[in-house]
PDB file of C-alpha atoms in Angstrom:
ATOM      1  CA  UNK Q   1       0.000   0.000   0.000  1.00  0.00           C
ATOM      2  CA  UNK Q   2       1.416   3.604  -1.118  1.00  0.00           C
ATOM      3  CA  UNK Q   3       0.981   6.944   0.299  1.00  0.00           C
ATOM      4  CA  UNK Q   4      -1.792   9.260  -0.809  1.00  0.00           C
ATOM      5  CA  UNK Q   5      -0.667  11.609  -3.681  1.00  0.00           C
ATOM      6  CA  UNK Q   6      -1.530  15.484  -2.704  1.00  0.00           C
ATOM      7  CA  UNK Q   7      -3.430  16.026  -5.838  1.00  0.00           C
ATOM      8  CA  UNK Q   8      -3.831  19.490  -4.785  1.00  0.00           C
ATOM      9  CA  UNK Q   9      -0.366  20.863  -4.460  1.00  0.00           C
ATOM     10  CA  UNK Q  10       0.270  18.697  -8.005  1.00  0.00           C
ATOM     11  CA  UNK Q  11      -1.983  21.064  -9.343  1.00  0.00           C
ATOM     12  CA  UNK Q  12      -1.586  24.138  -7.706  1.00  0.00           C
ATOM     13  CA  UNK Q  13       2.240  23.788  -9.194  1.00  0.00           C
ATOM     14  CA  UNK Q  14       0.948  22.820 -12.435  1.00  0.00           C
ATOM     15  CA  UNK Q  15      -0.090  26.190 -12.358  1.00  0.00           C
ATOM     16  CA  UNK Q  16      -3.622  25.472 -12.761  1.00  0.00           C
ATOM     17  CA  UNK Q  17      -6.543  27.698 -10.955  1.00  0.00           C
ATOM     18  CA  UNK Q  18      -8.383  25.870  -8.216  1.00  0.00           C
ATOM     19  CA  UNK Q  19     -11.805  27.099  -6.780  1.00  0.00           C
ATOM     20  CA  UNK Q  20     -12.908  25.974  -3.280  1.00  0.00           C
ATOM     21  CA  UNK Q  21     -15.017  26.335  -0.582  1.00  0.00           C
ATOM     22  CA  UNK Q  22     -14.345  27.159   2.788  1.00  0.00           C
ATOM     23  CA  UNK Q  23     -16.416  25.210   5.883  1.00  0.00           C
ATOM     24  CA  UNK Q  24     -16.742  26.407   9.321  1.00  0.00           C
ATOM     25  CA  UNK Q  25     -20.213  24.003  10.239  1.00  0.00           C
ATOM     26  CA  UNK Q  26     -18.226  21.480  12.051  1.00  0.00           C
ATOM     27  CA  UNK Q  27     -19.993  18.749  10.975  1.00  0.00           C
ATOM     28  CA  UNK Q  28     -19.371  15.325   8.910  1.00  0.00           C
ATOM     29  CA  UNK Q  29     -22.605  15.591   7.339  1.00  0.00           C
ATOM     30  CA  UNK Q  30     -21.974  18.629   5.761  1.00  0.00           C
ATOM     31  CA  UNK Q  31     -18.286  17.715   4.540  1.00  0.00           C
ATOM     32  CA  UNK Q  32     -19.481  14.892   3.050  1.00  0.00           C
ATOM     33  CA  UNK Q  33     -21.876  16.396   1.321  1.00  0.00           C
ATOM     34  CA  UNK Q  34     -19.847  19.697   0.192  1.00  0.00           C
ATOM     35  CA  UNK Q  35     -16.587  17.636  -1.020  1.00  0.00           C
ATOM     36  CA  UNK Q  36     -18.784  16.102  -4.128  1.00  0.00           C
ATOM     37  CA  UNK Q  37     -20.771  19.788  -4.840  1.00  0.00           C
ATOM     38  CA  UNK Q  38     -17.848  20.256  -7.429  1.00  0.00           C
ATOM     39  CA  UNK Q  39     -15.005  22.469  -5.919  1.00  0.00           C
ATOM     40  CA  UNK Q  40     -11.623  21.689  -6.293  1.00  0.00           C
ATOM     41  CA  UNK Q  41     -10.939  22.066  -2.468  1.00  0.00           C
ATOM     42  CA  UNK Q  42     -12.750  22.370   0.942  1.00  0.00           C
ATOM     43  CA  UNK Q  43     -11.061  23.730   3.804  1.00  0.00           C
ATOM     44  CA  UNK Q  44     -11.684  22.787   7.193  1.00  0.00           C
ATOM     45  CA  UNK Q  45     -11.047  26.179   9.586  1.00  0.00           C
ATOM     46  CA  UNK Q  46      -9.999  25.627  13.141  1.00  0.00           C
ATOM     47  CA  UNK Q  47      -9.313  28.743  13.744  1.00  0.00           C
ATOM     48  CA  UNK Q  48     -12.451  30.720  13.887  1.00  0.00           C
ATOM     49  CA  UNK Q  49     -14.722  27.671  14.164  1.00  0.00           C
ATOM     50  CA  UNK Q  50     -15.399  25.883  17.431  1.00  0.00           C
ATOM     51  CA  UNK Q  51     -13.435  22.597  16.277  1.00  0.00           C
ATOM     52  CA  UNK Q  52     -10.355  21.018  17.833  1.00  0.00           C
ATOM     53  CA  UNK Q  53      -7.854  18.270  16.737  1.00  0.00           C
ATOM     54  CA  UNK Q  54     -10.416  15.068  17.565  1.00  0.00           C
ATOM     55  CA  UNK Q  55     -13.000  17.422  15.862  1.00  0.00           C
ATOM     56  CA  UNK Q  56     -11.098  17.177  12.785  1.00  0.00           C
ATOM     57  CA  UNK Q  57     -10.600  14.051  12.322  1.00  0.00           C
ATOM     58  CA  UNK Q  58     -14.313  12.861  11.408  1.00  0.00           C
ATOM     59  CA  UNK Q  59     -14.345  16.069   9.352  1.00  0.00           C
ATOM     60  CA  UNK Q  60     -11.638  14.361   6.912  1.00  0.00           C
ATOM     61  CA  UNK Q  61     -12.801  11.097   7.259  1.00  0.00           C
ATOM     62  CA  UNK Q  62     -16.217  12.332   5.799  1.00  0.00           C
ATOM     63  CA  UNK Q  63     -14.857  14.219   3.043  1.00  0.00           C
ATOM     64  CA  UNK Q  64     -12.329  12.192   1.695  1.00  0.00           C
ATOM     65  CA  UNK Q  65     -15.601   9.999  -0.215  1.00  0.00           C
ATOM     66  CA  UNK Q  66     -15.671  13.250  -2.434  1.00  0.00           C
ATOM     67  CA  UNK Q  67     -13.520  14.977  -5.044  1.00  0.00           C
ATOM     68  CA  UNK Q  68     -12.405  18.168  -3.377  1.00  0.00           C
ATOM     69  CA  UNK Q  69      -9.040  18.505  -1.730  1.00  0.00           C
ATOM     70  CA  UNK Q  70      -9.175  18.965   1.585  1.00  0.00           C
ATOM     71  CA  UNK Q  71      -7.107  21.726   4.113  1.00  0.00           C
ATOM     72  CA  UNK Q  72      -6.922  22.142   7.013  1.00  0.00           C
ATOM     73  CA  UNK Q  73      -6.053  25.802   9.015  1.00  0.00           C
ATOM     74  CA  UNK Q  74      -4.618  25.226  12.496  1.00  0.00           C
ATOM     75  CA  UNK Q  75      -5.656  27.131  15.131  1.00  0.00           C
ATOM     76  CA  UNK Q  76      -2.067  28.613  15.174  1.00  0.00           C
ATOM     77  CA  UNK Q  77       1.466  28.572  13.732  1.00  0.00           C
ATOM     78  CA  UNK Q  78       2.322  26.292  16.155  1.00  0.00           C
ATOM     79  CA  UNK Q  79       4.368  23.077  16.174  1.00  0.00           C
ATOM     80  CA  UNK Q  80       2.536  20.767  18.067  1.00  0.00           C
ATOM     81  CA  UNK Q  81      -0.727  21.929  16.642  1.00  0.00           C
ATOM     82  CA  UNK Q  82       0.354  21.329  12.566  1.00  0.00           C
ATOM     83  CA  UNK Q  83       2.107  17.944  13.460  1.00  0.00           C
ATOM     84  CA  UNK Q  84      -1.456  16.736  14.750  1.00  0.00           C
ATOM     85  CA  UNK Q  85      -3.374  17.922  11.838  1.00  0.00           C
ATOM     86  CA  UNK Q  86      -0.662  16.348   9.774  1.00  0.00           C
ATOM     87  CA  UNK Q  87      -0.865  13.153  11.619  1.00  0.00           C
ATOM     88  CA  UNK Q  88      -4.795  12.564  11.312  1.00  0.00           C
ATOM     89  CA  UNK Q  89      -4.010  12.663   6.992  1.00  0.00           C
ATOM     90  CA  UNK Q  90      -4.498  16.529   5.725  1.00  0.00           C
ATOM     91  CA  UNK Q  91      -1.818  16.995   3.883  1.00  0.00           C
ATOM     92  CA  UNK Q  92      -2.139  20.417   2.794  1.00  0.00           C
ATOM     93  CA  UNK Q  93      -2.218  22.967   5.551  1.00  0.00           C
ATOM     94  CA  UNK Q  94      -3.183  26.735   5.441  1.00  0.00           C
ATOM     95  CA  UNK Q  95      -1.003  28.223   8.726  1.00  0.00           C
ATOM     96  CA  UNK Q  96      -2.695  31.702   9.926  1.00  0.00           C
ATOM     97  CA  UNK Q  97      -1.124  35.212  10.937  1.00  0.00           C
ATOM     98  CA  UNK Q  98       2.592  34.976   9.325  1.00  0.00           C
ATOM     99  CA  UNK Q  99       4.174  37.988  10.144  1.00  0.00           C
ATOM    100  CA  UNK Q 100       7.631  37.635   8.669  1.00  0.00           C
ATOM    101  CA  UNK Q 101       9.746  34.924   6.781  1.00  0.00           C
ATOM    102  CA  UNK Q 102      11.395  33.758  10.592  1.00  0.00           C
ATOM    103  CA  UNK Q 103       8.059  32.958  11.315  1.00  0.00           C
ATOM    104  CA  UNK Q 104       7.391  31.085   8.155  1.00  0.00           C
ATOM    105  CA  UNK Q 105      10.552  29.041   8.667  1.00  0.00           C
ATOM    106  CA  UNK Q 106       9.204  27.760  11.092  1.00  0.00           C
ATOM    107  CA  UNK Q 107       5.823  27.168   9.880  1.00  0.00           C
ATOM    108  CA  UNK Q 108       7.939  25.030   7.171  1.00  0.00           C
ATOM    109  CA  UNK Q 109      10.029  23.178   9.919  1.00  0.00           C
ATOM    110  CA  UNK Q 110       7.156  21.995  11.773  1.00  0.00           C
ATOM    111  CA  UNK Q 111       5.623  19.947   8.431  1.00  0.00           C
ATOM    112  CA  UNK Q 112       8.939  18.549   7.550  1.00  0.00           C
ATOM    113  CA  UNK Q 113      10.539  15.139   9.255  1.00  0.00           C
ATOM    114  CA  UNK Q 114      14.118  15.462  10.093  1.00  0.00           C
ATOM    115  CA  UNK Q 115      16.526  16.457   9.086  1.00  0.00           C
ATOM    116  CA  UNK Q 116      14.654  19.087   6.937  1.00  0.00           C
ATOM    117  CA  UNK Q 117      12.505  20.146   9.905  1.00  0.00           C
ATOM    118  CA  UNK Q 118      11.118  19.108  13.363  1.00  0.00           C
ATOM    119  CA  UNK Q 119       8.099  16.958  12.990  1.00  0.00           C
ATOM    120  CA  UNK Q 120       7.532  14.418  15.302  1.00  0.00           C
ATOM    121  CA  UNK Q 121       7.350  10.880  14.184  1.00  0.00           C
ATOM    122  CA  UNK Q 122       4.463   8.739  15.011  1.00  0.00           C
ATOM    123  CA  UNK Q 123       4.200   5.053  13.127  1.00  0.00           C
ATOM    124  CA  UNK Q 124       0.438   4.083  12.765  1.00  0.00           C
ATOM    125  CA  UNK Q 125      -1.280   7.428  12.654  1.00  0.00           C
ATOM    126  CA  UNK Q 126      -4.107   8.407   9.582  1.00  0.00           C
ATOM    127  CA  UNK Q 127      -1.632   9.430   7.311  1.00  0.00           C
ATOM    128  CA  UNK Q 128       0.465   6.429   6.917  1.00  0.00           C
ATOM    129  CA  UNK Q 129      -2.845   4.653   6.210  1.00  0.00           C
ATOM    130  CA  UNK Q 130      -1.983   3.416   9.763  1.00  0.00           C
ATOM    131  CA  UNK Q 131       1.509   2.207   9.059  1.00  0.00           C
ATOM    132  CA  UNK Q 132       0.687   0.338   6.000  1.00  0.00           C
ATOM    133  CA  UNK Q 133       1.864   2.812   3.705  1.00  0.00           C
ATOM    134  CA  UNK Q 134       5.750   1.817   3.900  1.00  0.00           C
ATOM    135  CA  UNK Q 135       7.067   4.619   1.934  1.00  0.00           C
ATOM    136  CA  UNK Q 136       4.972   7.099   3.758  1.00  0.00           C
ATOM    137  CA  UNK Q 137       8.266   8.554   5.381  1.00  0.00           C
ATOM    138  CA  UNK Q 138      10.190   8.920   2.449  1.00  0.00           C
ATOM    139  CA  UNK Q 139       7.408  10.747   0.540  1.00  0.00           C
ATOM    140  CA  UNK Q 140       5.561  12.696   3.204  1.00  0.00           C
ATOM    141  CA  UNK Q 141       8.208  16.177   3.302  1.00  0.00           C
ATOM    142  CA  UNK Q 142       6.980  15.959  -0.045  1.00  0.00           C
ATOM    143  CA  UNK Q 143       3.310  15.241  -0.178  1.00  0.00           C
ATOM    144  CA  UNK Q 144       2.849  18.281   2.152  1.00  0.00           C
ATOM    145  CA  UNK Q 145       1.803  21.713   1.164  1.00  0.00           C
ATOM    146  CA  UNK Q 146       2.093  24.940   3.179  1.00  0.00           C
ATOM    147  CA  UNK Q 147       0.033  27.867   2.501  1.00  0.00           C
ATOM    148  CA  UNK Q 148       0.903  30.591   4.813  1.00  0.00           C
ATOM    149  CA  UNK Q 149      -1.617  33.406   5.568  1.00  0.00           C
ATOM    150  CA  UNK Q 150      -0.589  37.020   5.237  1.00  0.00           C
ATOM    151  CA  UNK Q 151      -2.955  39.117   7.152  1.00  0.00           C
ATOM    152  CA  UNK Q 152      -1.706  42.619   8.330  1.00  0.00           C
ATOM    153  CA  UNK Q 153      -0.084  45.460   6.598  1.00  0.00           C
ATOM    154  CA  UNK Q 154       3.479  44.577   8.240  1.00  0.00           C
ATOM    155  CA  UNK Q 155       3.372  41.467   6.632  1.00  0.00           C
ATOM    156  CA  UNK Q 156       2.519  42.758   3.435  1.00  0.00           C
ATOM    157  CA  UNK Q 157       5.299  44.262   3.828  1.00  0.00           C
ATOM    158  CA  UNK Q 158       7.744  41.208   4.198  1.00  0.00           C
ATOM    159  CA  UNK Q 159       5.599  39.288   1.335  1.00  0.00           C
ATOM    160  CA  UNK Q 160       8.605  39.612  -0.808  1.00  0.00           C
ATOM    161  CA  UNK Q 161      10.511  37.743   1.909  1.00  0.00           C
ATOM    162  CA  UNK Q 162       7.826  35.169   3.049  1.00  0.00           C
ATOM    163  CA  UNK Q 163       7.346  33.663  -0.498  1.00  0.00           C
ATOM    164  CA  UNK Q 164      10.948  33.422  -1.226  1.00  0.00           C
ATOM    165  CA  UNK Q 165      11.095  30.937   1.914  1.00  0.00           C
ATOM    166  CA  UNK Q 166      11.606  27.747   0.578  1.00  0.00           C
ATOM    167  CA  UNK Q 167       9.030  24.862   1.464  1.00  0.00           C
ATOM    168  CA  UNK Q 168       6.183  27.614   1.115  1.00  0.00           C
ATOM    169  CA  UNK Q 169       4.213  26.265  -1.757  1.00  0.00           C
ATOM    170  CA  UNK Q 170       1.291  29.164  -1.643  1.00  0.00           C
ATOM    171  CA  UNK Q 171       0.677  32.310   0.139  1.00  0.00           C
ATOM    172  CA  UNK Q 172      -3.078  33.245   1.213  1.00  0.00           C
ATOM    173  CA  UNK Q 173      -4.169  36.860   1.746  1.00  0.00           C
ATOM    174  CA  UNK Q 174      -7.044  37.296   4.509  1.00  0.00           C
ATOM    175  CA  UNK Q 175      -8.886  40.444   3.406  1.00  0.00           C
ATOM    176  CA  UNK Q 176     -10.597  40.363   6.379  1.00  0.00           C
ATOM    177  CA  UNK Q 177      -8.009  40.542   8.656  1.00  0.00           C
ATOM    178  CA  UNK Q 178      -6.238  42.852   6.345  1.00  0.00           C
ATOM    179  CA  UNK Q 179      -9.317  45.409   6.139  1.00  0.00           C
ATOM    180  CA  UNK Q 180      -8.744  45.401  10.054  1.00  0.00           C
ATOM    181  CA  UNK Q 181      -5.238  45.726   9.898  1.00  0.00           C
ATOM    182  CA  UNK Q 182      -5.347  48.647   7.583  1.00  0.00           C
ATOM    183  CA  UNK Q 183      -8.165  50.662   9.385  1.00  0.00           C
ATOM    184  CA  UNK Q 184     -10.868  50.086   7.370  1.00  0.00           C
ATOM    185  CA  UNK Q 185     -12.581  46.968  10.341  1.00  0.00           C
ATOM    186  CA  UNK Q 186     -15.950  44.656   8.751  1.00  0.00           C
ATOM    187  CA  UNK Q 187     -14.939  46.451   5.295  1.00  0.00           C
ATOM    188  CA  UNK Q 188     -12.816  44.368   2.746  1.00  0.00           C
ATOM    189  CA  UNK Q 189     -14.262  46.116  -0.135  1.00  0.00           C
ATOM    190  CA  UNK Q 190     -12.488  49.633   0.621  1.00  0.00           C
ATOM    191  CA  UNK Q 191     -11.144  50.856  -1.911  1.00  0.00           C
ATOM    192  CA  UNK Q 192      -7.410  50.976   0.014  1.00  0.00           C
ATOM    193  CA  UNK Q 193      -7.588  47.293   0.922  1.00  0.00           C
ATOM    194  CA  UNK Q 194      -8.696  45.900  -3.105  1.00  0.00           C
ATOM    195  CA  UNK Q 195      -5.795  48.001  -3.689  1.00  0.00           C
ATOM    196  CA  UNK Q 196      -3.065  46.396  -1.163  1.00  0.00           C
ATOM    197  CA  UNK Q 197      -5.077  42.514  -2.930  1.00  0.00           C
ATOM    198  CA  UNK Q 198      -4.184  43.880  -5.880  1.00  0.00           C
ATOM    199  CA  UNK Q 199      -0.851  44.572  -5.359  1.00  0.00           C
ATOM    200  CA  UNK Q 200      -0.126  41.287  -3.233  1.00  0.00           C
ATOM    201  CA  UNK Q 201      -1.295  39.369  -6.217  1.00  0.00           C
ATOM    202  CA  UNK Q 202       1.035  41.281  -8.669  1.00  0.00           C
ATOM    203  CA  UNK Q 203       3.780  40.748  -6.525  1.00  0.00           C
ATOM    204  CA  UNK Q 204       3.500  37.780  -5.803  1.00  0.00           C
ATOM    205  CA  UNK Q 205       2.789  36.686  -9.677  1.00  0.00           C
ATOM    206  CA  UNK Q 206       5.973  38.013 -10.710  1.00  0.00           C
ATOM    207  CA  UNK Q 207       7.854  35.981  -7.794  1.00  0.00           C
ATOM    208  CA  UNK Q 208       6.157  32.919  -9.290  1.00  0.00           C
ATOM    209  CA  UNK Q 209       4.066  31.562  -6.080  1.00  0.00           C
ATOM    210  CA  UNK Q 210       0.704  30.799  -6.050  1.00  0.00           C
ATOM    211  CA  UNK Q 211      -1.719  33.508  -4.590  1.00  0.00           C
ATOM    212  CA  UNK Q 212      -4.672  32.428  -2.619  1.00  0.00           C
ATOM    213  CA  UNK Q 213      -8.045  34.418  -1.025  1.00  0.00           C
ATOM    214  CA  UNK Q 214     -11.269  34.419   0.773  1.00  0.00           C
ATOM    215  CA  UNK Q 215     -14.361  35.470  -1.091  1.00  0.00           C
ATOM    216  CA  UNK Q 216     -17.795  35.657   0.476  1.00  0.00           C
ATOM    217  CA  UNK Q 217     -19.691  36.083  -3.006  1.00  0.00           C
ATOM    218  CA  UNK Q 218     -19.461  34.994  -6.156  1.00  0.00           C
ATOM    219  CA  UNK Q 219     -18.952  38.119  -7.778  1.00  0.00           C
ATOM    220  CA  UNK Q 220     -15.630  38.834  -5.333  1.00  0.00           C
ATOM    221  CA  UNK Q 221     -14.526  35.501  -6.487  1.00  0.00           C
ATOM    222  CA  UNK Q 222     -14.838  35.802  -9.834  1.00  0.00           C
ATOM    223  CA  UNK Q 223     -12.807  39.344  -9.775  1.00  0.00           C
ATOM    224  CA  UNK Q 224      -9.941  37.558  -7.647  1.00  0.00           C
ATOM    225  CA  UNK Q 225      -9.681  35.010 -10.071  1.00  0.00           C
ATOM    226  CA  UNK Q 226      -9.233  37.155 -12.535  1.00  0.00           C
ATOM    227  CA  UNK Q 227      -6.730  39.379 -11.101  1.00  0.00           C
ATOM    228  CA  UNK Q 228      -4.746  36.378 -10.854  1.00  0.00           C
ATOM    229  CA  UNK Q 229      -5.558  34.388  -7.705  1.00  0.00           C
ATOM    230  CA  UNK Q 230      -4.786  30.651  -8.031  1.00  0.00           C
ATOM    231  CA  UNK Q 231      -6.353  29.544  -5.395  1.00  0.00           C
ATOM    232  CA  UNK Q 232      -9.986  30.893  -4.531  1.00  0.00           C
ATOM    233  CA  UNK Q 233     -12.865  30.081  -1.826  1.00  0.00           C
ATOM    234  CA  UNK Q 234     -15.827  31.459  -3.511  1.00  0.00           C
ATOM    235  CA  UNK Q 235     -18.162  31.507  -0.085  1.00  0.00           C
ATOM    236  CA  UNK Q 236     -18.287  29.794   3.299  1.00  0.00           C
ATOM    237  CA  UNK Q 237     -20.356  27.198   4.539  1.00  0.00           C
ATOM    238  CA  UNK Q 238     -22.131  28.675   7.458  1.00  0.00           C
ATOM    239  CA  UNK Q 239     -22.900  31.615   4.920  1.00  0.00           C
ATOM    240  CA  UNK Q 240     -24.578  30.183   2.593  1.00  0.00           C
ATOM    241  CA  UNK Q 241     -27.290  28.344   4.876  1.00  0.00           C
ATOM    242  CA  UNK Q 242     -28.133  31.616   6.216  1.00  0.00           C
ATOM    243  CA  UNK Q 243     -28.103  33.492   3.144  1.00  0.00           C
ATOM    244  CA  UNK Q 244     -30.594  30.489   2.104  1.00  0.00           C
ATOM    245  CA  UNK Q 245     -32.305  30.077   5.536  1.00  0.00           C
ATOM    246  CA  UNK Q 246     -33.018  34.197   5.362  1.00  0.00           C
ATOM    247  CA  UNK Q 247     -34.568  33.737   2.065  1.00  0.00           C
ATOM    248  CA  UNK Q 248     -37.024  30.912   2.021  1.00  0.00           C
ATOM    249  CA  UNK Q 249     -37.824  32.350   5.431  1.00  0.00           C
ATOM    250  CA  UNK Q 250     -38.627  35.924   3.721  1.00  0.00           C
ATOM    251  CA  UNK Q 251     -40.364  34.013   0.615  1.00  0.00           C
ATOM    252  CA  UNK Q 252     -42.685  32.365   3.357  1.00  0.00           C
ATOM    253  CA  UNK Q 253     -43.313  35.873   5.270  1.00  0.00           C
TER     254      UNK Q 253
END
């Protein structure tokens, strides 16, 4: 029995433009349903949804019936935190809040085995198929793909410097986060933050790494994409059953 292949970062190098979906419902159910509804990728957030490690797990299990890719953001860029996500089978990882290329050094060290980084070895965990997969530690600093999160103006200002770190396969932009960040708080849509998206994209296009965002409508999505955003979620989860919730409620009023 082999390893999984990480169809995901296969494509994402390839170069190719992948749409997803992001999910904060917490619920197997829903995953399994949303990894056949025709995105590329479905990403599991654990840091602004009420889900820990154990949480996860089910979350994967349930999705991996489907044909989107699945992520997985950690609460944190923390060590301990990305080795257990890793060990329960997501093999691509989306680490939040990386200020500065030290920081996503070490975002890189904690997905890699020695002697390329610091991840601790377990033998019959998720991702080795449970130890059947024999050449699961000579392929798995491979298999794995780190997106790192830029979401403040300093780090926009290192972006040059974060991408160039090697073992970062794609850098995500939070415009949320960034609309904060830049003084504009609940408003992504300023004028002053599509600008700084605009210009992360650009930059990051001419450094050759793959530039990911958050959209919460399709219309947001569709511009990203066409700016040059590789990687996309067009909506969230939890969004889009109240959106639809509000409006068969309203039809019924």
């Amino acid at each position: 029995m082999k390893s999984l292949e990480n169809t995901f970062k296969k494509r994402l190098l390839a170069g190719e433009t992948l749409i997803g979906l992001w999910s904060s419902l917490c619920s197997p159910i829903a995953a399994e349903a949303l990894a056949d509804a025709g995105f590329d990728w479905l990403l599991f957030d654990s840091e602004h949804s009420p889900v820990e490690v154990a949480g996860l797990y089910p979350l994967l299990q349930a999705a991996a019936s489907g044909s989107a890719e699945a992520i997985v953001r950690p609460a944190w860029n923390d060590k301990v935190l990305i080795k257990r996500v890793l060990d329960i089978g997501a093999q691509t990882i989306l680490v939040p809040f990386v200020q500065n290329a030290a920081e996503a050094r070490a975002a890189v060290a904690a997905t890699r085995y020695p002697p390329e980084g610091i991840r601790g070895v377990a033998g019959s965990t998720r991702a080795s198929r449970y130890g059947r997969a024999k050449d699961y530690f000579r392929v798995a600093n491979r298999e794995v793909c780190l997106l790192v999160q830029i979401e403040t103006g300093e780090a926009l200002e290192a972006l040059g410097e974060i991408a160039a770190v090697d073992g970062v396969d794609g850098v995500f932009i939070g415009p949320s986060d960034l609309a904060a960040s830049l003084g504009h708080l609940g408003n992504p849509g300023h004028e002053d933050v599509q600008r700084a998206l605009r210009e992360a994209v650009d930059q990051l296009r001419l450094l050759g790494k793959p530039a990911g965002i958050l959209a919460t409508s399709p219309e947001d999505a569709r511009r990203y994409r066409d700016w040059g955003y590789q990687f996309v979620a067009a909506g969230v989860d939890l969004g889009l059953l109240v959106k639809a919730a509000d409006r068969l409620s309203a039809q019924m009023a």
